[in-house]
Amino acid sequence: MPRAFTPKVITANALIAGDAVWFTADNRWSPKISEAEFITDEAHADLRLLEAQARQDEIAGAYLADAKQGPHGPEATHFREEFRTRGPSNYAHGKQVEL
Amino acid sequence: MYKYNDFDEAFVRERVAQFRGQVERRIDGSLTEDEFKPLRLMNGLYLQLHAYMLRVAVPYGTLNPTQMRQLAYIADRWDKGYGHFTTRQNIQYNWPKLDDVPDMLEALADVEMHALQTSGNTIRNVTADHFAGASADEIEDPRPVAELLRQWSTDHPEFQFLPRKFKIAVSGAKHDRAVTKAHDIGVRMVHNDAGEAGYEIIVGGGLGRTPMVGKVLRAFLPREELLAYCEAIVSVYNLLGRRDNKYKARIKITVHENGLETMQELVEARFEDIRKGFTGYDQELLKQIEGAFAPPAYVSKSSANFEAARLANPAFRSWADTNISAHKAPGYAIVSISIKKHGQTPGDATSHQMRVMADLAEKYGHSELRISHEQNVILPHVHQGDLLAVYTALREADLATANIGLVSDIIACPGMDYCALATARSIPIAQEIATRFDELKIEHEIGELKIKISGCINACGHHHVGHIGILGLDRAGVENYQITLGGDGTETTTIGTRAGPGFSADDIVPAIERLVTGYLDLRENADETFLQAYRRLGMEPFKAILYPAEDKANAA
Ligand code: HEM
Ligand code: SF4
């Protein structure tokens, strides 16, 4: 039985800085997951991923990541994706201090 | 130390120039990521969770002060002011920007360094005993041979697309401090019955998903045959190694599937073919290289102030007793600088600390530094009379932690804090264990104990060969830590045994505390190390400590 589709966001690493970015509904790459397009339809997810991956001169390695809707927009569901929204835990580096 | 000749210099510069062009083409969109990825990996550039990561080779772990200062400069100018020293004697920068990387590589080339073959399915940075050329138990300095292997393997046209990565380690001493039995090829210097020096060649060791202890392929290889023999091994592997499944592609699987005997036959046959092509130039080259590794001009002077300071200053005594090893030259000592202050990230050094270590090497250490696979920095040649001055300067830079070989001298890979492949974090676990045992003030009482932590099955943190190994996994979206016991990375290499079910991130540090304090009750006397006690008693008593009966009842 095919698994039920769970909501997604599209994420990648910015080409020059390498930091985590999320694909917005208006085709921007945002450093905040809360601004990501929240995708609930599988066919739409596949299409948007193709569009995201085509933006080769802006990002590297776009993929679909599980997400849930929070009070301020999409949030990560897995701890790996949560880390990407924040930065490492051993130093105050990355998004936790830059955003 | 080896100095680049005109060829080396031109080669490294040319590769930097090529990469500069490749980066430009990637940024202007003419190369896709799929096209660019193999090119960046050839130059040691990874893409991690939060940024790119540049892995720079420190060949056989040896650095001079100028190089160390340049690593500090690179950290300040293009990164966040620190670097991470790894188990493969590399240094990793965690925050480079893509368009800065060519300049970073240029800055490395300025001090005869590079990031070539620090990734990809090539022969990687050749590692060596970090006490090479200094330790009292050494037959011969392994670094000339390591340099020869490096020159042979760098850009070797036949070996740029091996089935998988290929790692070589070299040791010249009785005690194996280079983990040779966990490498694709391990080269150990030995004497034969006639008293001649040669090599024992070990193949097919490796950690990762299928850990294996290396096997002796040739018990004694005459010195002059080393390159031809290694070429025969890699050449056989290149054809026989599996390319259909990357989890079965390492030479350890090739040896396992085909058997040691078949491997021996194939290698010997190939060796017979190849050796004719080695007409002695490699040996001439080796002679030149050996000249570059001549021992330093040792001085003889009084060590009286060392003994006096040892008696007068308990903190100095504790440091000297823990962080100093026996040197082959009279009056000299090997200093291991711990870059694992309790609560710090194992293996990280700030640019300031790098400069302090460079200055000390220059002033007191015959201008030599080493990076150890245990993620510490070594001053291999310090006169005992200078130890107090070295200690005092280290203390000011927060580098005088007296914990070498103890419970807080933990190897930890970057784990989920940086690594894109991770299944759990490793750094915070290392930090918490070190901090906890520092609070308990029992680490000197515990004595020698090696804890090693990896953030996924790839085992970059060597957990399989830790006396206590910790492997971080993802269990249904939650970090979970598995403990292995009885691992050993020395000449008696052993893969640790899994103790039982894993622990949550909150429970793992208390479990380790229970285990270690429990060992104190189990040991025969204060001289019996954790590993010895484990070998004597087996898993059961340790398992009972880790999984007390009442917990089992609760879990059921
Ligand atoms: C952060 C980026 C890193 C990535 C993507 C990475 C990737 C890998 C992979 C995929 C393997 C398994 C190879 C295999 O079994 O075929 C591996 C093994 C290994 N890596 Fe890493 N690693 C990283 C960092 C490190 C670091 C920081 C160290 C040193 C602390 C290291 C040292 C090793 C060692 C010692 C092994 C196991 C020995 C073996 O090759 O069998 N790696 N790594
Ligand atoms: S062991 Fe896993 S998590 Fe740790 S550095 Fe290696 S690949 Fe990354």
PDB file of C-alpha atoms in Angstrom, chain B residues 338-493:
ATOM      1  CA  SER B 338      44.921  18.236  24.857  1.00  0.00           C
ATOM      2  CA  ILE B 339      42.501  20.188  22.716  1.00  0.00           C
ATOM      3  CA  LYS B 340      39.742  18.630  24.764  1.00  0.00           C
ATOM      4  CA  LYS B 341      39.296  20.856  27.759  1.00  0.00           C
ATOM      5  CA  HIS B 342      36.288  19.541  29.681  1.00  0.00           C
ATOM      6  CA  GLY B 343      33.139  20.716  27.972  1.00  0.00           C
ATOM      7  CA  GLN B 344      34.860  21.818  24.763  1.00  0.00           C
ATOM      8  CA  THR B 345      34.263  20.316  21.346  1.00  0.00           C
ATOM      9  CA  PRO B 346      36.811  17.492  20.919  1.00  0.00           C
ATOM     10  CA  GLY B 347      39.380  18.383  18.275  1.00  0.00           C
ATOM     11  CA  ASP B 348      38.523  22.060  17.904  1.00  0.00           C
ATOM     12  CA  ALA B 349      41.270  24.652  18.253  1.00  0.00           C
ATOM     13  CA  THR B 350      40.831  28.407  17.978  1.00  0.00           C
ATOM     14  CA  SER B 351      43.130  30.456  15.788  1.00  0.00           C
ATOM     15  CA  HIS B 352      44.692  31.890  18.945  1.00  0.00           C
ATOM     16  CA  GLN B 353      45.411  28.413  20.272  1.00  0.00           C
ATOM     17  CA  MET B 354      46.909  27.396  16.933  1.00  0.00           C
ATOM     18  CA  ARG B 355      49.254  30.382  17.087  1.00  0.00           C
ATOM     19  CA  VAL B 356      50.264  29.616  20.680  1.00  0.00           C
ATOM     20  CA  MET B 357      51.069  26.020  19.719  1.00  0.00           C
ATOM     21  CA  ALA B 358      53.023  27.214  16.671  1.00  0.00           C
ATOM     22  CA  ASP B 359      55.040  29.620  18.826  1.00  0.00           C
ATOM     23  CA  LEU B 360      55.784  26.919  21.385  1.00  0.00           C
ATOM     24  CA  ALA B 361      56.891  24.507  18.684  1.00  0.00           C
ATOM     25  CA  GLU B 362      59.209  27.146  17.333  1.00  0.00           C
ATOM     26  CA  LYS B 363      60.623  28.172  20.687  1.00  0.00           C
ATOM     27  CA  TYR B 364      60.836  24.826  22.466  1.00  0.00           C
ATOM     28  CA  GLY B 365      59.965  22.082  20.001  1.00  0.00           C
ATOM     29  CA  HIS B 366      62.461  22.075  17.110  1.00  0.00           C
ATOM     30  CA  SER B 367      59.690  23.590  14.967  1.00  0.00           C
ATOM     31  CA  GLU B 368      57.569  20.460  14.760  1.00  0.00           C
ATOM     32  CA  LEU B 369      53.899  19.818  15.449  1.00  0.00           C
ATOM     33  CA  ARG B 370      51.769  16.750  14.952  1.00  0.00           C
ATOM     34  CA  ILE B 371      48.067  16.109  14.764  1.00  0.00           C
ATOM     35  CA  SER B 372      47.050  12.838  16.374  1.00  0.00           C
ATOM     36  CA  HIS B 373      44.210  10.606  15.254  1.00  0.00           C
ATOM     37  CA  GLU B 374      42.946  11.090  18.781  1.00  0.00           C
ATOM     38  CA  GLN B 375      42.303  14.718  17.858  1.00  0.00           C
ATOM     39  CA  ASN B 376      45.066  16.265  19.919  1.00  0.00           C
ATOM     40  CA  VAL B 377      48.191  18.218  18.982  1.00  0.00           C
ATOM     41  CA  ILE B 378      51.663  16.915  19.736  1.00  0.00           C
ATOM     42  CA  LEU B 379      54.970  18.682  20.304  1.00  0.00           C
ATOM     43  CA  PRO B 380      57.183  15.695  19.523  1.00  0.00           C
ATOM     44  CA  HIS B 381      60.550  17.059  20.641  1.00  0.00           C
ATOM     45  CA  VAL B 382      60.627  19.096  23.858  1.00  0.00           C
ATOM     46  CA  HIS B 383      63.553  19.117  26.256  1.00  0.00           C
ATOM     47  CA  GLN B 384      62.538  18.271  29.800  1.00  0.00           C
ATOM     48  CA  GLY B 385      64.169  21.483  30.945  1.00  0.00           C
ATOM     49  CA  ASP B 386      61.594  23.409  28.888  1.00  0.00           C
ATOM     50  CA  LEU B 387      58.497  21.536  29.992  1.00  0.00           C
ATOM     51  CA  LEU B 388      57.560  23.998  32.714  1.00  0.00           C
ATOM     52  CA  ALA B 389      57.773  26.930  30.310  1.00  0.00           C
ATOM     53  CA  VAL B 390      55.664  25.009  27.775  1.00  0.00           C
ATOM     54  CA  TYR B 391      53.100  24.110  30.415  1.00  0.00           C
ATOM     55  CA  THR B 392      52.855  27.685  31.660  1.00  0.00           C
ATOM     56  CA  ALA B 393      52.246  29.032  28.172  1.00  0.00           C
ATOM     57  CA  LEU B 394      49.708  26.302  27.430  1.00  0.00           C
ATOM     58  CA  ARG B 395      47.817  27.126  30.588  1.00  0.00           C
ATOM     59  CA  GLU B 396      47.397  30.723  29.550  1.00  0.00           C
ATOM     60  CA  ALA B 397      45.847  29.552  26.296  1.00  0.00           C
ATOM     61  CA  ASP B 398      43.512  27.075  28.005  1.00  0.00           C
ATOM     62  CA  LEU B 399      45.506  24.209  26.546  1.00  0.00           C
ATOM     63  CA  ALA B 400      46.925  22.567  29.665  1.00  0.00           C
ATOM     64  CA  THR B 401      44.146  20.078  30.408  1.00  0.00           C
ATOM     65  CA  ALA B 402      45.753  17.006  31.974  1.00  0.00           C
ATOM     66  CA  ASN B 403      43.552  14.361  30.408  1.00  0.00           C
ATOM     67  CA  ILE B 404      45.454  12.543  27.652  1.00  0.00           C
ATOM     68  CA  GLY B 405      44.253   8.927  27.479  1.00  0.00           C
ATOM     69  CA  LEU B 406      41.645   9.511  30.193  1.00  0.00           C
ATOM     70  CA  VAL B 407      37.870   9.363  30.166  1.00  0.00           C
ATOM     71  CA  SER B 408      37.476  12.963  28.931  1.00  0.00           C
ATOM     72  CA  ASP B 409      39.987  12.523  26.075  1.00  0.00           C
ATOM     73  CA  ILE B 410      37.088  11.521  23.854  1.00  0.00           C
ATOM     74  CA  ILE B 411      37.129  11.114  20.089  1.00  0.00           C
ATOM     75  CA  ALA B 412      33.920  12.489  18.627  1.00  0.00           C
ATOM     76  CA  CYS B 413      32.985  12.995  15.013  1.00  0.00           C
ATOM     77  CA  PRO B 414      31.049  16.152  14.030  1.00  0.00           C
ATOM     78  CA  GLY B 415      27.752  14.249  14.122  1.00  0.00           C
ATOM     79  CA  MET B 416      24.396  15.890  13.504  1.00  0.00           C
ATOM     80  CA  ASP B 417      25.712  19.291  14.534  1.00  0.00           C
ATOM     81  CA  TYR B 418      27.447  19.557  11.139  1.00  0.00           C
ATOM     82  CA  CYS B 419      27.411  16.344   9.165  1.00  0.00           C
ATOM     83  CA  ALA B 420      24.821  15.767   6.457  1.00  0.00           C
ATOM     84  CA  LEU B 421      25.031  11.982   6.897  1.00  0.00           C
ATOM     85  CA  ALA B 422      24.543  11.927  10.664  1.00  0.00           C
ATOM     86  CA  THR B 423      21.762  10.101  12.445  1.00  0.00           C
ATOM     87  CA  ALA B 424      22.405  11.760  15.844  1.00  0.00           C
ATOM     88  CA  ARG B 425      24.644  14.294  17.543  1.00  0.00           C
ATOM     89  CA  SER B 426      27.991  13.259  18.986  1.00  0.00           C
ATOM     90  CA  ILE B 427      29.627  16.497  20.158  1.00  0.00           C
ATOM     91  CA  PRO B 428      27.163  17.310  22.988  1.00  0.00           C
ATOM     92  CA  ILE B 429      27.443  13.762  24.324  1.00  0.00           C
ATOM     93  CA  ALA B 430      31.236  14.105  24.457  1.00  0.00           C
ATOM     94  CA  GLN B 431      30.919  17.497  26.121  1.00  0.00           C
ATOM     95  CA  GLU B 432      28.526  16.204  28.758  1.00  0.00           C
ATOM     96  CA  ILE B 433      30.570  13.105  29.572  1.00  0.00           C
ATOM     97  CA  ALA B 434      33.744  15.156  29.969  1.00  0.00           C
ATOM     98  CA  THR B 435      32.006  17.760  32.101  1.00  0.00           C
ATOM     99  CA  ARG B 436      30.398  15.128  34.302  1.00  0.00           C
ATOM    100  CA  PHE B 437      33.631  13.247  35.041  1.00  0.00           C
ATOM    101  CA  ASP B 438      35.382  16.539  35.706  1.00  0.00           C
ATOM    102  CA  GLU B 439      32.726  17.291  38.332  1.00  0.00           C
ATOM    103  CA  LEU B 440      33.208  13.866  39.875  1.00  0.00           C
ATOM    104  CA  LYS B 441      36.993  14.440  39.997  1.00  0.00           C
ATOM    105  CA  ILE B 442      37.700  10.774  39.412  1.00  0.00           C
ATOM    106  CA  GLU B 443      39.228  10.632  35.974  1.00  0.00           C
ATOM    107  CA  HIS B 444      42.801  10.213  37.182  1.00  0.00           C
ATOM    108  CA  GLU B 445      41.608   7.480  39.514  1.00  0.00           C
ATOM    109  CA  ILE B 446      39.861   5.737  36.620  1.00  0.00           C
ATOM    110  CA  GLY B 447      43.031   5.763  34.548  1.00  0.00           C
ATOM    111  CA  GLU B 448      43.351   4.833  30.903  1.00  0.00           C
ATOM    112  CA  LEU B 449      39.999   4.724  29.165  1.00  0.00           C
ATOM    113  CA  LYS B 450      39.142   5.485  25.580  1.00  0.00           C
ATOM    114  CA  ILE B 451      35.641   6.617  24.746  1.00  0.00           C
ATOM    115  CA  LYS B 452      34.898   7.141  21.069  1.00  0.00           C
ATOM    116  CA  ILE B 453      31.678   8.504  19.616  1.00  0.00           C
ATOM    117  CA  SER B 454      30.269   8.441  16.085  1.00  0.00           C
ATOM    118  CA  GLY B 455      27.102  10.143  14.910  1.00  0.00           C
ATOM    119  CA  CYS B 456      26.237   7.403  12.440  1.00  0.00           C
ATOM    120  CA  ILE B 457      27.199   3.963  11.242  1.00  0.00           C
ATOM    121  CA  ASN B 458      30.076   5.347   9.124  1.00  0.00           C
ATOM    122  CA  ALA B 459      32.175   5.324  12.292  1.00  0.00           C
ATOM    123  CA  CYS B 460      34.280   8.409  11.651  1.00  0.00           C
ATOM    124  CA  GLY B 461      34.605   8.670  15.433  1.00  0.00           C
ATOM    125  CA  HIS B 462      36.156   5.153  15.612  1.00  0.00           C
ATOM    126  CA  HIS B 463      33.512   3.951  18.071  1.00  0.00           C
ATOM    127  CA  HIS B 464      34.134   0.288  17.215  1.00  0.00           C
ATOM    128  CA  VAL B 465      37.650   0.514  18.618  1.00  0.00           C
ATOM    129  CA  GLY B 466      36.792   2.536  21.706  1.00  0.00           C
ATOM    130  CA  HIS B 467      37.093   0.740  25.038  1.00  0.00           C
ATOM    131  CA  ILE B 468      33.651   2.244  25.301  1.00  0.00           C
ATOM    132  CA  GLY B 469      32.117   3.048  21.950  1.00  0.00           C
ATOM    133  CA  ILE B 470      29.018   5.154  21.468  1.00  0.00           C
ATOM    134  CA  LEU B 471      27.053   5.142  18.236  1.00  0.00           C
ATOM    135  CA  GLY B 472      24.332   7.722  17.700  1.00  0.00           C
ATOM    136  CA  LEU B 473      21.296   6.482  15.789  1.00  0.00           C
ATOM    137  CA  ASP B 474      17.923   7.770  14.721  1.00  0.00           C
ATOM    138  CA  ARG B 475      15.189   5.621  16.239  1.00  0.00           C
ATOM    139  CA  ALA B 476      11.847   6.753  14.855  1.00  0.00           C
ATOM    140  CA  GLY B 477      12.900  10.382  14.753  1.00  0.00           C
ATOM    141  CA  VAL B 478      14.582  10.430  18.164  1.00  0.00           C
ATOM    142  CA  GLU B 479      18.293  10.327  18.960  1.00  0.00           C
ATOM    143  CA  ASN B 480      19.344   7.001  20.438  1.00  0.00           C
ATOM    144  CA  TYR B 481      22.796   5.887  21.576  1.00  0.00           C
ATOM    145  CA  GLN B 482      24.173   2.380  21.384  1.00  0.00           C
ATOM    146  CA  ILE B 483      27.078   1.298  23.555  1.00  0.00           C
ATOM    147  CA  THR B 484      29.826  -1.117  22.505  1.00  0.00           C
ATOM    148  CA  LEU B 485      32.437  -2.437  24.895  1.00  0.00           C
ATOM    149  CA  GLY B 486      35.898  -3.895  24.613  1.00  0.00           C
ATOM    150  CA  GLY B 487      37.039  -2.264  21.409  1.00  0.00           C
ATOM    151  CA  ASP B 488      40.731  -1.598  20.934  1.00  0.00           C
ATOM    152  CA  GLY B 489      42.580   0.292  18.196  1.00  0.00           C
ATOM    153  CA  THR B 490      46.157  -0.708  18.968  1.00  0.00           C
ATOM    154  CA  GLU B 491      48.308  -3.667  17.888  1.00  0.00           C
ATOM    155  CA  THR B 492      45.702  -5.866  19.565  1.00  0.00           C
ATOM    156  CA  THR B 493      42.864  -4.386  17.521  1.00  0.00           C
TER     157      THR B 493
END
